[in-house]
CSV table of C-alpha atoms and ligand atoms in Angstrom, one decimal:
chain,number,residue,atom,x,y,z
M,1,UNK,CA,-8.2,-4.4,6.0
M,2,UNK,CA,-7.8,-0.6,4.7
M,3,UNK,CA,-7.9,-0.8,0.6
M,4,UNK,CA,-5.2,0.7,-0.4
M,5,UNK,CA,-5.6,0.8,-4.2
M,6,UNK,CA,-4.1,3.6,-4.9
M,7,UNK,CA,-1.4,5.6,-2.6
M,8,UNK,CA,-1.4,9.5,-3.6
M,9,UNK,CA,1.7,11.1,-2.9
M,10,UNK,CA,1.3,15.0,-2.0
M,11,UNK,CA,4.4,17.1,-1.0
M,12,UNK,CA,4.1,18.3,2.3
M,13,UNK,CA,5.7,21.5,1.0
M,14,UNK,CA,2.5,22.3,-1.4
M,15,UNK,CA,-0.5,24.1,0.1
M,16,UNK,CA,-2.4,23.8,-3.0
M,17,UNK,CA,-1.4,20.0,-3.2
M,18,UNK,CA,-2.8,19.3,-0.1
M,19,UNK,CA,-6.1,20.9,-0.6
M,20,UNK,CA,-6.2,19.7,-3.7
M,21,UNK,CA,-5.8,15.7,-2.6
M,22,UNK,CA,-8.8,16.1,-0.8
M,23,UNK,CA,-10.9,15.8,-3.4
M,24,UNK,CA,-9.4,13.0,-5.1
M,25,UNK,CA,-10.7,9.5,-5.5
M,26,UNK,CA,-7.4,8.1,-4.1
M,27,UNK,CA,-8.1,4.9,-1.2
M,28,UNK,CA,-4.9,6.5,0.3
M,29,UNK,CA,-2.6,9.8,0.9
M,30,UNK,CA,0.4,10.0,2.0
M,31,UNK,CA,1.8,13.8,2.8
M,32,UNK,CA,5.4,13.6,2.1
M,33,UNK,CA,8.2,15.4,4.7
M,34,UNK,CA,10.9,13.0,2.2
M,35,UNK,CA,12.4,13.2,-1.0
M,36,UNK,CA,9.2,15.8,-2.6
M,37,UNK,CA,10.4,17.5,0.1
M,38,UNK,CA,13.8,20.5,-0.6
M,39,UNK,CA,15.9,19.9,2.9
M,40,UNK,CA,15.0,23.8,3.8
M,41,UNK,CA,11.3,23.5,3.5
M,42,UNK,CA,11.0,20.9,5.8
M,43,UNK,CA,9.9,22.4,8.8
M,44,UNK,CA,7.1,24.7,7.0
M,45,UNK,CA,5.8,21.3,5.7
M,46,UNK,CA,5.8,19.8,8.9
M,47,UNK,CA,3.0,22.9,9.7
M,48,UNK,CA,1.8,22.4,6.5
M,49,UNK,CA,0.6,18.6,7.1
M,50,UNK,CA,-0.6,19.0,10.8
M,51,UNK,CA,-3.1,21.9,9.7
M,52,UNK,CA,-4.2,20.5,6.3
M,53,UNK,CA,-4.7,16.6,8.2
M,54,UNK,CA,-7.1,19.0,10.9
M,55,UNK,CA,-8.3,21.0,9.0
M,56,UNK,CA,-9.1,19.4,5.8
M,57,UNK,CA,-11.8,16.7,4.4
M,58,UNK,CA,-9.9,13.5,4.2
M,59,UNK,CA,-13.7,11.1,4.4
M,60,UNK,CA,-13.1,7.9,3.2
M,61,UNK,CA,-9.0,7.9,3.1
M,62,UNK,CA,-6.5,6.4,5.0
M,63,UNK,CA,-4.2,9.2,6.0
M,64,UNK,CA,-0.9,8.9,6.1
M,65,UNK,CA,2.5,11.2,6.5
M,66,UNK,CA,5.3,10.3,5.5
M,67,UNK,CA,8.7,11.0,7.6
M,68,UNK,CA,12.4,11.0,7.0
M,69,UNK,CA,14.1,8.1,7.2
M,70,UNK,CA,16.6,7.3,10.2
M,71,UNK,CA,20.0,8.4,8.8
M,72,UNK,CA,18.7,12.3,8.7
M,73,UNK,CA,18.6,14.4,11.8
M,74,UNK,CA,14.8,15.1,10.9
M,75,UNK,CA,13.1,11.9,11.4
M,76,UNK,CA,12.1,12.4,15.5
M,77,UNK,CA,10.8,15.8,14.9
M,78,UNK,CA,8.6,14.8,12.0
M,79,UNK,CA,6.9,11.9,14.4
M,80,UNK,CA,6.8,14.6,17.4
M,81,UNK,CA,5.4,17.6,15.5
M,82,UNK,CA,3.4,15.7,13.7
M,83,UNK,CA,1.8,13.0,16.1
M,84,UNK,CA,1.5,15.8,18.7
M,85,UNK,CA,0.1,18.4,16.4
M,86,UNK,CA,-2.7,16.2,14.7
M,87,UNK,CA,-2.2,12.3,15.8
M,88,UNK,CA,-5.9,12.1,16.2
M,89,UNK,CA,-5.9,12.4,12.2
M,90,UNK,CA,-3.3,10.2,11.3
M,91,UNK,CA,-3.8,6.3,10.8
M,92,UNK,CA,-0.4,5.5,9.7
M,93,UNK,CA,3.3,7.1,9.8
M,94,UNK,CA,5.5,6.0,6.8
M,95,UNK,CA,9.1,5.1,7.5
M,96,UNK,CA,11.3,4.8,4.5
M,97,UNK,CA,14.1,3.3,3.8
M,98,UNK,CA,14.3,0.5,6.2
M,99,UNK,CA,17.0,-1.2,6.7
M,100,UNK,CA,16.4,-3.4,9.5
M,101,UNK,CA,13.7,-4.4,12.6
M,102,UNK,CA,15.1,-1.9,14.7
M,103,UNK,CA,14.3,1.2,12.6
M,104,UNK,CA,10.3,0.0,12.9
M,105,UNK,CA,10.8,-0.6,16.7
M,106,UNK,CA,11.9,2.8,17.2
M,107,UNK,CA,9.3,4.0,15.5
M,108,UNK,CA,6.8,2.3,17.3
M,109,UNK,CA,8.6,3.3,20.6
M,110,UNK,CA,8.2,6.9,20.0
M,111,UNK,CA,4.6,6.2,18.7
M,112,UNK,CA,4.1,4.6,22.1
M,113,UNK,CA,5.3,7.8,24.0
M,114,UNK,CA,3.4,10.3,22.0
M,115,UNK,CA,-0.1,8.6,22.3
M,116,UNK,CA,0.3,8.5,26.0
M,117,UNK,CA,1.5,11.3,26.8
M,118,UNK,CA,-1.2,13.0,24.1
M,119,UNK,CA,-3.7,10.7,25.6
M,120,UNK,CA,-4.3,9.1,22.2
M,121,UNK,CA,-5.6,5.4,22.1
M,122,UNK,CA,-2.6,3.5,22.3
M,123,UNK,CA,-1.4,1.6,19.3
M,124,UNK,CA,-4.4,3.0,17.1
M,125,UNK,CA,-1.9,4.8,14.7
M,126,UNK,CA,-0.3,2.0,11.7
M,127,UNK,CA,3.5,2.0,10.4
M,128,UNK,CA,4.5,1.4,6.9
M,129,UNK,CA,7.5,0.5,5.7
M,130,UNK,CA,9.2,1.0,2.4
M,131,UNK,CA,11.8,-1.3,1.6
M,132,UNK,CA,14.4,0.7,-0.8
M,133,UNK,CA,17.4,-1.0,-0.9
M,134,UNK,CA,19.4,-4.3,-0.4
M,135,UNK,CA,19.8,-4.3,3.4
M,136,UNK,CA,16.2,-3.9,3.5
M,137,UNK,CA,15.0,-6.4,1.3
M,138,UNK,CA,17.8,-9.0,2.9
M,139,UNK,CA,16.2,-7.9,6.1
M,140,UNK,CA,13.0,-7.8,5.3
M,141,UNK,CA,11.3,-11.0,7.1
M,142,UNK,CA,12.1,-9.4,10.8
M,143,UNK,CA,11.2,-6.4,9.6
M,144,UNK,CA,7.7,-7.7,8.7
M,145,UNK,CA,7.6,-9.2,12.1
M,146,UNK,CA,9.2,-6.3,13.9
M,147,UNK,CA,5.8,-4.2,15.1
M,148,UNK,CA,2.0,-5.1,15.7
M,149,UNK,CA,1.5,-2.0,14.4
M,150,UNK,CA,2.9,-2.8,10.7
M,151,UNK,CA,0.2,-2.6,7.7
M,152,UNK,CA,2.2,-2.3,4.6
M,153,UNK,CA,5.6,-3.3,3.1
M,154,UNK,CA,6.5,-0.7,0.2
M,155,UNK,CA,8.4,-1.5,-2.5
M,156,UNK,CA,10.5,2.0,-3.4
M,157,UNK,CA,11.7,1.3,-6.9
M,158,UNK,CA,14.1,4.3,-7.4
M,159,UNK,CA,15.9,4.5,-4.3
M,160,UNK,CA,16.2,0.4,-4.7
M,161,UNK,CA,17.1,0.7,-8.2
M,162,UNK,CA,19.9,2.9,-7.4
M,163,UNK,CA,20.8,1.4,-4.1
M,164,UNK,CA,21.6,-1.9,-6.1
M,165,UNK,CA,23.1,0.1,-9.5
M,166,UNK,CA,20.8,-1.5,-11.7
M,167,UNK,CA,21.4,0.3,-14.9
M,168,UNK,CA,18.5,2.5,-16.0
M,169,UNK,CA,17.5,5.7,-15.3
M,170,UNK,CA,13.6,5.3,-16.0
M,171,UNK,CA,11.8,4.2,-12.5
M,172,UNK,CA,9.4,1.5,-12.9
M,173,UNK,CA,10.6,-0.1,-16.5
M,174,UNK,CA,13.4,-3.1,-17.4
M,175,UNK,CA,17.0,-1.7,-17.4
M,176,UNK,CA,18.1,-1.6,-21.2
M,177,UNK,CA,19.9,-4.7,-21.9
M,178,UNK,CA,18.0,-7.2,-20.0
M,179,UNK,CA,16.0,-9.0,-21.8
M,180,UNK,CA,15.0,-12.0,-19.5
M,181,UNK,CA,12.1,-12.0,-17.8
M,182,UNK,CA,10.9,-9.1,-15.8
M,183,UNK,CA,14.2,-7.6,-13.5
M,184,UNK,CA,11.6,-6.6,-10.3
M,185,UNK,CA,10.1,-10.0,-10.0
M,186,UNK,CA,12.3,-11.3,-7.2
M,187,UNK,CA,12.4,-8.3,-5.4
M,188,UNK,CA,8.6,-8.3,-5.8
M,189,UNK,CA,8.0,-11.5,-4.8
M,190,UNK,CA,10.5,-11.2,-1.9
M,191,UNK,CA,8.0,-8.2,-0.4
M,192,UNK,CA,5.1,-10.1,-1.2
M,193,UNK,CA,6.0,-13.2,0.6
M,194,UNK,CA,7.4,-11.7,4.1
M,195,UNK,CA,3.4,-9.5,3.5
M,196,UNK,CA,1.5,-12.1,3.6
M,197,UNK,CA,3.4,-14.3,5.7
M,198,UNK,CA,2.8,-11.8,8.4
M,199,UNK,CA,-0.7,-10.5,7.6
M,200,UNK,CA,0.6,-7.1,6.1
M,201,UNK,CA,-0.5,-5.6,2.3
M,202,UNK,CA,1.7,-5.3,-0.1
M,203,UNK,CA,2.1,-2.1,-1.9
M,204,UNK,CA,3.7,-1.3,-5.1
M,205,UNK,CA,6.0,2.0,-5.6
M,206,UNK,CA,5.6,4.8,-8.1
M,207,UNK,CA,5.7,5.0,-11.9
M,208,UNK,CA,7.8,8.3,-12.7
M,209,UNK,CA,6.8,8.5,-16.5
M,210,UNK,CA,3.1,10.5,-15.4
M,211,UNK,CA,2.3,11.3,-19.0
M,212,UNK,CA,2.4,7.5,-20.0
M,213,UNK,CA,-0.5,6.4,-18.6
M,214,UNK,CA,-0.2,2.6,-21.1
M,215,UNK,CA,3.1,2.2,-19.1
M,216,UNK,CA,1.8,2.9,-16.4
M,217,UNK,CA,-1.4,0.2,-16.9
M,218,UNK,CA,1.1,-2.1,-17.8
M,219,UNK,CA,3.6,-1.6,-14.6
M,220,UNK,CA,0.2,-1.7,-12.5
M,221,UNK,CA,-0.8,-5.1,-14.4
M,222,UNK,CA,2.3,-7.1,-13.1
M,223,UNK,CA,1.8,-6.4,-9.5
M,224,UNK,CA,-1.6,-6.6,-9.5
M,225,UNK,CA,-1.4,-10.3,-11.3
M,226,UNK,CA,1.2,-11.1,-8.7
M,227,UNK,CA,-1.0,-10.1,-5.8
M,228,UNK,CA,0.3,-6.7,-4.8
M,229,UNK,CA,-2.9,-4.7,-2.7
M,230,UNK,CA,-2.5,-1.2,-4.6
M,231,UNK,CA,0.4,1.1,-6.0
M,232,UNK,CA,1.5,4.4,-5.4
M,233,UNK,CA,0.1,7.0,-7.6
M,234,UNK,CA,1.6,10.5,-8.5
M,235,UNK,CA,-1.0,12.1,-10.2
M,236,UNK,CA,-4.7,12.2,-10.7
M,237,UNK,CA,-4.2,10.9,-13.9
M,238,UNK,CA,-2.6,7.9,-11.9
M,239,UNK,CA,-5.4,7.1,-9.4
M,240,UNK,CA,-8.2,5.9,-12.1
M,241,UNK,CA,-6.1,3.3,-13.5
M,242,UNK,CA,-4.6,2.4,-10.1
M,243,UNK,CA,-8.0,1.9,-8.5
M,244,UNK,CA,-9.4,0.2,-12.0
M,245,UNK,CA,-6.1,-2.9,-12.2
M,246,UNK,CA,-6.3,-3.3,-8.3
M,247,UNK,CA,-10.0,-3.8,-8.1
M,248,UNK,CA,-11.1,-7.7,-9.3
M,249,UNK,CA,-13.0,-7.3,-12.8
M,250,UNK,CA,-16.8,-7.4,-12.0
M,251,UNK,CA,-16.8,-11.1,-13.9
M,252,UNK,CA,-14.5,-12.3,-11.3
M,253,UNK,CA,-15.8,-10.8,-8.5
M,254,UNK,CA,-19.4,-12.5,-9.1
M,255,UNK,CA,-17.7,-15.2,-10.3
M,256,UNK,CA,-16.1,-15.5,-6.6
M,257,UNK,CA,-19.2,-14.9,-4.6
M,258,UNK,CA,-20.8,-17.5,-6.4
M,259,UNK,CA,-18.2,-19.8,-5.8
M,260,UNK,CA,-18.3,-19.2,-2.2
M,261,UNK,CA,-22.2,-19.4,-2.2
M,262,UNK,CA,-22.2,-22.9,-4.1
M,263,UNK,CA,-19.7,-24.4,-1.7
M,264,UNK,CA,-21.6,-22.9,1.3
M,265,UNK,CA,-24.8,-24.6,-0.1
M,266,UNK,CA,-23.2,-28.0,-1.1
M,267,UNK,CA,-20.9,-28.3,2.3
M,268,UNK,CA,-23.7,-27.6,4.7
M,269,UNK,CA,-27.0,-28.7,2.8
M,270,UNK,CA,-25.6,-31.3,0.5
M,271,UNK,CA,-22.7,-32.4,3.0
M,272,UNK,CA,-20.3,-33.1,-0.1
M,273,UNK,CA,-16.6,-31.3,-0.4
M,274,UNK,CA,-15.8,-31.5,-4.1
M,275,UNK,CA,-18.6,-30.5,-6.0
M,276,UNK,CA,-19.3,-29.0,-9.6
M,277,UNK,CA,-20.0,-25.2,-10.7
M,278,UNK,CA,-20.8,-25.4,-13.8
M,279,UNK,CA,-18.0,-26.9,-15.6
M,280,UNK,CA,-15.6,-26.5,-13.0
M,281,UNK,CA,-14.7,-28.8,-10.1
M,282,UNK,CA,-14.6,-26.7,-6.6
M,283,UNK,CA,-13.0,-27.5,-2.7
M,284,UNK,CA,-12.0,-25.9,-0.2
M,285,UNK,CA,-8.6,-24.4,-1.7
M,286,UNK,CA,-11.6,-22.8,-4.4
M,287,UNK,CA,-13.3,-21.2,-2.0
M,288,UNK,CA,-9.8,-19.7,-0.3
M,289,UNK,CA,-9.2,-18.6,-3.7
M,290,UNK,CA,-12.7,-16.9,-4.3
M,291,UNK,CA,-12.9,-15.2,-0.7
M,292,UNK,CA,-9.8,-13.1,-1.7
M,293,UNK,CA,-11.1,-11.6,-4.9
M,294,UNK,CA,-14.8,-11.7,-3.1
M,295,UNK,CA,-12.9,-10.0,-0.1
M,296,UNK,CA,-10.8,-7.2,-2.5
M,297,UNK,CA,-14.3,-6.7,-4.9
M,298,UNK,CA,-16.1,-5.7,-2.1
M,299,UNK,CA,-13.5,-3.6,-0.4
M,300,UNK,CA,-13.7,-1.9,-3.7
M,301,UNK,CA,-17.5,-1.3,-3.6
M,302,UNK,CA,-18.3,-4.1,-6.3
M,303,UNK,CA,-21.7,-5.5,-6.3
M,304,UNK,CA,-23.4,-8.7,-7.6
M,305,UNK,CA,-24.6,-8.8,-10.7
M,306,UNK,CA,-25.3,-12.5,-10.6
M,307,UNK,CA,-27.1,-15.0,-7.7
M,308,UNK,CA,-26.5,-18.9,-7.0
M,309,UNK,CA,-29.4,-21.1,-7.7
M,310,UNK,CA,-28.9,-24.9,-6.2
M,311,UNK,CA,-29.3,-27.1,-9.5
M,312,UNK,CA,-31.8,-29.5,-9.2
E,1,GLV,C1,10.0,5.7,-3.5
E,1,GLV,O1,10.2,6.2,-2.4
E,1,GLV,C2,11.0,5.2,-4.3
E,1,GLV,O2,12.2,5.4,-3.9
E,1,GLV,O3,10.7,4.7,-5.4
E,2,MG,MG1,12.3,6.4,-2.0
Protein backbone atom coordinates (compact mmCIF):
# COMPACT_ATOMS: atom_id res chain seq x y z
CA UNK A 1 0.00 0.00 0.00
CA UNK A 2 1.01 3.72 -1.12
CA UNK A 3 1.37 5.94 2.28
CA UNK A 4 -0.65 8.54 1.77
CA UNK A 5 0.07 10.70 4.86
CA UNK A 6 -0.28 13.70 3.55
CA UNK A 7 -2.31 14.64 0.09
CA UNK A 8 -0.82 18.13 -1.27
CA UNK A 9 -3.27 19.91 -3.25
CA UNK A 10 -1.59 22.10 -6.15
CA UNK A 11 -3.73 24.07 -8.64
CA UNK A 12 -3.26 22.92 -11.98
CA UNK A 13 -3.55 26.56 -13.09
CA UNK A 14 -0.15 27.55 -11.09
CA UNK A 15 3.23 26.99 -12.82
CA UNK A 16 5.04 28.05 -9.90
CA UNK A 17 2.84 25.64 -7.58
CA UNK A 18 3.64 22.86 -9.51
CA UNK A 19 7.32 23.36 -9.50
CA UNK A 20 7.26 24.26 -6.30
CA UNK A 21 5.39 20.76 -4.95
CA UNK A 22 8.14 19.00 -6.14
CA UNK A 23 10.21 19.66 -3.57
CA UNK A 24 7.91 19.09 -0.81
CA UNK A 25 7.98 16.29 1.69
CA UNK A 26 4.30 15.52 0.85
CA UNK A 27 3.63 11.14 0.48
CA UNK A 28 1.09 12.48 -2.13
CA UNK A 29 0.09 15.28 -4.90
CA UNK A 30 -2.72 15.81 -6.39
CA UNK A 31 -2.73 18.58 -9.42
CA UNK A 32 -6.13 19.95 -9.37
CA UNK A 33 -8.25 20.67 -12.91
CA UNK A 34 -11.49 21.26 -9.95
CA UNK A 35 -12.60 23.76 -7.75
CA UNK A 36 -8.63 25.61 -7.48
CA UNK A 37 -9.25 25.62 -10.79
CA UNK A 38 -11.40 29.40 -12.47
CA UNK A 39 -13.74 27.56 -15.25
CA UNK A 40 -11.66 29.56 -18.06
CA UNK A 41 -8.24 28.37 -17.11
CA UNK A 42 -9.03 24.93 -17.37
CA UNK A 43 -7.70 23.98 -20.49
CA UNK A 44 -4.10 25.78 -19.85
CA UNK A 45 -3.99 23.68 -16.71
CA UNK A 46 -4.74 20.67 -18.42
CA UNK A 47 -1.07 21.61 -20.39
CA UNK A 48 0.03 22.75 -17.30
CA UNK A 49 -0.28 19.16 -15.40
CA UNK A 50 0.83 16.87 -18.50
CA UNK A 51 4.19 18.87 -18.84
CA UNK A 52 5.04 19.51 -15.14
CA UNK A 53 4.00 15.35 -14.37
CA UNK A 54 6.81 14.72 -17.48
CA UNK A 55 8.80 16.97 -16.96
CA UNK A 56 9.15 17.42 -13.31
CA UNK A 57 10.88 15.42 -10.22
CA UNK A 58 8.01 13.72 -8.45
CA UNK A 59 10.64 10.65 -6.66
CA UNK A 60 9.06 9.21 -3.94
CA UNK A 61 5.25 10.56 -4.58
CA UNK A 62 2.28 9.10 -5.55
CA UNK A 63 1.07 11.33 -8.36
CA UNK A 64 -2.16 12.12 -8.84
CA UNK A 65 -4.52 14.61 -11.03
CA UNK A 66 -7.41 15.48 -10.18
CA UNK A 67 -10.43 15.82 -12.82
CA UNK A 68 -13.90 17.42 -12.89
CA UNK A 69 -16.53 15.60 -11.66
CA UNK A 70 -19.33 14.09 -13.99
CA UNK A 71 -22.07 16.84 -14.06
CA UNK A 72 -19.46 19.39 -16.03
CA UNK A 73 -18.85 19.03 -19.63
CA UNK A 74 -14.98 18.84 -18.73
CA UNK A 75 -14.53 15.66 -17.00
CA UNK A 76 -13.71 13.30 -20.46
CA UNK A 77 -11.22 15.76 -21.75
CA UNK A 78 -9.36 16.00 -18.45
CA UNK A 79 -8.87 11.92 -18.48
CA UNK A 80 -8.09 12.15 -22.40
CA UNK A 81 -5.56 14.98 -22.40
CA UNK A 82 -4.28 14.03 -19.51
CA UNK A 83 -3.86 10.06 -19.58
CA UNK A 84 -2.82 10.56 -23.30
CA UNK A 85 -0.40 13.33 -22.66
CA UNK A 86 1.49 11.83 -19.59
CA UNK A 87 -0.43 8.48 -18.34
CA UNK A 88 2.98 6.90 -17.93
CA UNK A 89 3.36 9.50 -14.94
CA UNK A 90 0.17 9.16 -13.37
CA UNK A 91 -0.72 6.47 -10.67
CA UNK A 92 -4.08 7.61 -9.90
CA UNK A 93 -6.96 9.90 -11.46
CA UNK A 94 -9.18 11.59 -8.77
CA UNK A 95 -12.92 11.69 -9.37
CA UNK A 96 -14.89 13.91 -7.12
CA UNK A 97 -18.02 14.11 -6.18
CA UNK A 98 -19.32 10.73 -6.57
CA UNK A 99 -22.45 9.98 -6.33
CA UNK A 100 -22.91 6.48 -7.29
CA UNK A 101 -20.94 3.11 -8.74
CA UNK A 102 -21.44 4.18 -12.12
CA UNK A 103 -19.49 7.39 -12.02
CA UNK A 104 -16.19 5.07 -10.96
CA UNK A 105 -17.10 2.53 -13.72
CA UNK A 106 -16.98 5.11 -16.32
CA UNK A 107 -14.07 6.16 -15.23
CA UNK A 108 -12.35 3.06 -15.31
CA UNK A 109 -13.89 2.44 -18.78
CA UNK A 110 -12.29 5.31 -20.25
CA UNK A 111 -9.04 4.34 -18.29
CA UNK A 112 -9.33 1.02 -20.06
CA UNK A 113 -9.51 2.62 -23.58
CA UNK A 114 -6.71 5.10 -23.07
CA UNK A 115 -4.11 2.53 -21.83
CA UNK A 116 -4.75 0.37 -24.78
CA UNK A 117 -4.86 2.42 -27.22
CA UNK A 118 -1.60 4.33 -25.56
CA UNK A 119 -0.18 0.97 -25.11
CA UNK A 120 0.06 1.61 -21.28
CA UNK A 121 -0.03 -1.47 -18.86
CA UNK A 122 -3.52 -1.99 -18.49
CA UNK A 123 -5.10 -1.28 -15.19
CA UNK A 124 -1.64 0.12 -13.74
CA UNK A 125 -3.27 3.61 -13.24
CA UNK A 126 -5.49 3.90 -9.50
CA UNK A 127 -8.98 5.85 -9.06
CA UNK A 128 -9.88 7.77 -6.02
CA UNK A 129 -12.95 8.79 -5.05
CA UNK A 130 -14.18 11.67 -2.98
CA UNK A 131 -17.37 11.26 -1.40
CA UNK A 132 -18.85 14.99 -1.03
CA UNK A 133 -22.29 14.78 -0.42
CA UNK A 134 -25.31 12.73 0.72
CA UNK A 135 -25.99 10.56 -2.36
CA UNK A 136 -22.49 9.60 -2.13
CA UNK A 137 -22.03 8.71 1.28
CA UNK A 138 -25.67 6.75 1.02
CA UNK A 139 -24.09 5.10 -1.94
CA UNK A 140 -20.93 4.64 -0.80
CA UNK A 141 -20.62 0.67 -0.16
CA UNK A 142 -21.03 -0.01 -4.17
CA UNK A 143 -19.08 2.59 -4.78
CA UNK A 144 -16.20 1.03 -2.74
CA UNK A 145 -16.85 -2.15 -4.58
CA UNK A 146 -17.41 -0.51 -7.96
CA UNK A 147 -13.64 -0.73 -9.59
CA UNK A 148 -10.37 -3.00 -8.94
CA UNK A 149 -8.76 -0.09 -9.59
CA UNK A 150 -10.14 1.98 -6.42
CA UNK A 151 -7.36 3.03 -3.65
CA UNK A 152 -8.93 5.70 -1.66
CA UNK A 153 -12.31 6.89 -0.48
CA UNK A 154 -12.09 10.84 0.26
CA UNK A 155 -13.95 12.52 2.52
CA UNK A 156 -14.58 16.24 0.90
CA UNK A 157 -15.77 18.18 3.94
CA UNK A 158 -16.88 21.51 2.27
CA UNK A 159 -18.73 20.40 -0.71
CA UNK A 160 -20.40 17.72 1.96
CA UNK A 161 -20.97 20.22 4.45
CA UNK A 162 -22.80 22.26 2.10
CA UNK A 163 -24.44 19.51 0.18
CA UNK A 164 -26.17 18.52 3.59
CA UNK A 165 -26.66 22.50 4.90
CA UNK A 166 -24.99 21.87 7.96
CA UNK A 167 -24.68 25.34 9.36
CA UNK A 168 -21.10 26.68 9.49
CA UNK A 169 -19.09 28.31 7.18
CA UNK A 170 -15.54 27.16 8.72
CA UNK A 171 -14.51 23.68 6.78
CA UNK A 172 -13.20 21.17 9.06
CA UNK A 173 -14.63 22.51 12.66
CA UNK A 174 -18.19 21.73 14.64
CA UNK A 175 -21.12 23.91 13.30
CA UNK A 176 -21.84 26.58 16.03
CA UNK A 177 -24.54 25.32 18.15
CA UNK A 178 -23.76 21.77 18.35
CA UNK A 179 -22.44 20.86 21.13
CA UNK A 180 -22.71 16.94 21.13
CA UNK A 181 -20.13 14.96 20.27
CA UNK A 182 -18.07 15.54 17.14
CA UNK A 183 -20.81 16.32 13.95
CA UNK A 184 -18.18 14.38 11.23
CA UNK A 185 -18.03 11.19 13.17
CA UNK A 186 -20.74 9.33 11.34
CA UNK A 187 -19.86 10.49 8.17
CA UNK A 188 -16.34 9.48 9.13
CA UNK A 189 -16.96 6.32 10.19
CA UNK A 190 -19.34 5.58 7.32
CA UNK A 191 -16.07 6.12 4.75
CA UNK A 192 -13.94 4.32 7.02
CA UNK A 193 -15.99 1.23 7.19
CA UNK A 194 -17.04 0.71 3.24
CA UNK A 195 -12.49 1.46 3.14
CA UNK A 196 -11.58 -1.16 4.89
CA UNK A 197 -14.30 -3.42 4.10
CA UNK A 198 -13.07 -3.34 0.58
CA UNK A 199 -9.28 -3.05 1.10
CA UNK A 200 -9.19 0.70 0.11
CA UNK A 201 -7.36 3.75 2.52
CA UNK A 202 -9.20 6.15 3.88
CA UNK A 203 -8.31 9.66 3.42
CA UNK A 204 -9.34 12.73 5.28
CA UNK A 205 -10.26 16.10 3.40
CA UNK A 206 -8.76 19.55 3.95
CA UNK A 207 -8.56 22.02 6.80
CA UNK A 208 -9.26 25.61 5.23
CA UNK A 209 -8.00 27.67 8.27
CA UNK A 210 -3.90 27.28 6.86
CA UNK A 211 -2.68 29.81 9.40
CA UNK A 212 -4.09 27.60 12.41
CA UNK A 213 -1.86 24.98 12.35
CA UNK A 214 -3.29 23.84 16.49
CA UNK A 215 -6.59 23.35 14.64
CA UNK A 216 -5.31 21.89 12.23
CA UNK A 217 -3.26 19.17 14.69
CA UNK A 218 -6.33 18.73 16.35
CA UNK A 219 -8.69 18.01 13.15
CA UNK A 220 -5.71 15.68 11.98
CA UNK A 221 -5.84 13.98 15.65
CA UNK A 222 -9.53 12.72 15.26
CA UNK A 223 -9.06 10.95 12.06
CA UNK A 224 -5.90 9.67 12.68
CA UNK A 225 -7.31 8.06 16.28
CA UNK A 226 -10.17 6.73 14.21
CA UNK A 227 -7.98 5.06 11.65
CA UNK A 228 -8.05 7.46 8.69
CA UNK A 229 -4.56 6.62 6.39
CA UNK A 230 -3.51 10.50 5.80
CA UNK A 231 -5.38 13.91 5.17
CA UNK A 232 -5.27 16.39 2.58
CA UNK A 233 -2.87 19.16 3.11
CA UNK A 234 -3.00 22.76 1.54
CA UNK A 235 0.12 24.12 2.46
CA UNK A 236 3.60 23.31 3.41
CA UNK A 237 2.89 24.35 6.62
CA UNK A 238 0.22 21.56 6.48
CA UNK A 239 2.41 18.54 5.33
CA UNK A 240 4.74 18.31 8.65
CA UNK A 241 1.97 17.93 10.99
CA UNK A 242 0.10 15.70 8.49
CA UNK A 243 2.95 13.33 8.04
CA UNK A 244 3.87 13.70 12.08
CA UNK A 245 -0.30 12.60 13.47
CA UNK A 246 -0.49 9.90 10.62
CA UNK A 247 2.75 8.21 11.35
CA UNK A 248 2.48 5.68 14.72
CA UNK A 249 4.62 7.43 17.59
CA UNK A 250 8.15 5.71 17.64
CA UNK A 251 6.94 4.06 21.30
CA UNK A 252 4.21 2.37 19.47
CA UNK A 253 5.80 1.45 16.57
CA UNK A 254 8.53 -0.62 18.63
CA UNK A 255 6.11 -1.33 20.89
CA UNK A 256 4.32 -3.28 17.83
CA UNK A 257 7.25 -4.95 16.37
CA UNK A 258 7.96 -6.39 19.60
CA UNK A 259 4.67 -7.65 19.98
CA UNK A 260 4.77 -9.28 16.76
CA UNK A 261 8.26 -10.74 17.47
CA UNK A 262 7.26 -12.13 21.06
CA UNK A 263 4.15 -13.91 19.58
CA UNK A 264 6.24 -15.19 16.60
CA UNK A 265 8.77 -16.66 19.19
CA UNK A 266 6.14 -18.07 21.68
CA UNK A 267 3.67 -19.51 18.76
CA UNK A 268 6.41 -21.40 16.93
CA UNK A 269 9.22 -22.08 19.65
CA UNK A 270 7.10 -22.18 22.69
CA UNK A 271 3.84 -23.51 20.83
CA UNK A 272 1.57 -21.45 23.31
CA UNK A 273 -1.20 -18.76 21.97
CA UNK A 274 -1.81 -16.53 24.94
CA UNK A 275 1.25 -15.51 26.32
CA UNK A 276 2.70 -12.53 28.49
CA UNK A 277 4.79 -9.28 27.35
CA UNK A 278 5.68 -7.82 30.07
CA UNK A 279 2.64 -7.01 31.92
CA UNK A 280 0.31 -7.44 29.17
CA UNK A 281 -1.44 -10.61 28.00
CA UNK A 282 -1.09 -11.04 23.96
CA UNK A 283 -3.08 -13.53 21.08
CA UNK A 284 -3.61 -13.48 18.02
CA UNK A 285 -6.16 -10.35 17.76
CA UNK A 286 -2.66 -8.49 19.55
CA UNK A 287 -0.65 -9.35 16.91
CA UNK A 288 -3.55 -8.10 14.18
CA UNK A 289 -3.47 -5.04 16.11
CA UNK A 290 0.41 -4.61 16.21
CA UNK A 291 1.00 -5.50 12.41
CA UNK A 292 -1.05 -2.39 11.50
CA UNK A 293 0.84 0.16 13.39
CA UNK A 294 4.18 -2.12 12.63
CA UNK A 295 2.80 -2.00 8.93
CA UNK A 296 2.02 2.14 8.92
CA UNK A 297 5.59 2.80 11.07
CA UNK A 298 7.44 1.26 8.56
CA UNK A 299 5.62 2.67 5.58
CA UNK A 300 6.60 5.86 7.29
CA UNK A 301 10.35 4.99 7.44
CA UNK A 302 10.36 4.31 11.36
CA UNK A 303 12.99 2.14 12.71
CA UNK A 304 13.55 0.02 15.90
CA UNK A 305 14.85 1.39 18.59
CA UNK A 306 14.19 -1.68 20.78
CA UNK A 307 14.82 -5.77 20.21
CA UNK A 308 12.87 -8.88 21.73
CA UNK A 309 14.78 -11.00 24.03
CA UNK A 310 12.88 -14.56 24.96
CA UNK A 311 12.68 -14.38 28.91
CA UNK A 312 14.18 -17.08 30.49
C1 LIG B 1 -12.83 18.90 -1.06
O1 LIG B 1 -12.92 18.70 -2.24
C2 LIG B 1 -13.91 19.39 -0.27
O2 LIG B 1 -14.97 19.66 -0.86
O3 LIG B 1 -13.75 19.50 0.96
MG1 LIG C 1 -14.85 19.26 -3.00
Amino acid sequence: MRSRRSCLAVPGSNPRFLEKAQGLPADEVFLDLEDSVAPLAKEEARKNIVAALREGDWTGKVRVVRVNDLTTSWTYRDVIEVVEGAGEFVDCVMLPKVQDPTQVVWLDTLLTQIEKTMGFEVGRIGIEAQIEDARGLVNIDAVAASSPRLETLVFGPADFMASINMRTLVVGEQPPGYTEGDAYHYILMRILMAARSHDLQAIDGPYLQIRDLDGFRRVAARAAALGFDGKWVLHPTQIEASNEMFSPAQEDYDHAELILDAYEYYTTVEKRGAVMLGDEMIDEASRKMALVVAAKGRAAGLTRTTSFTPSA
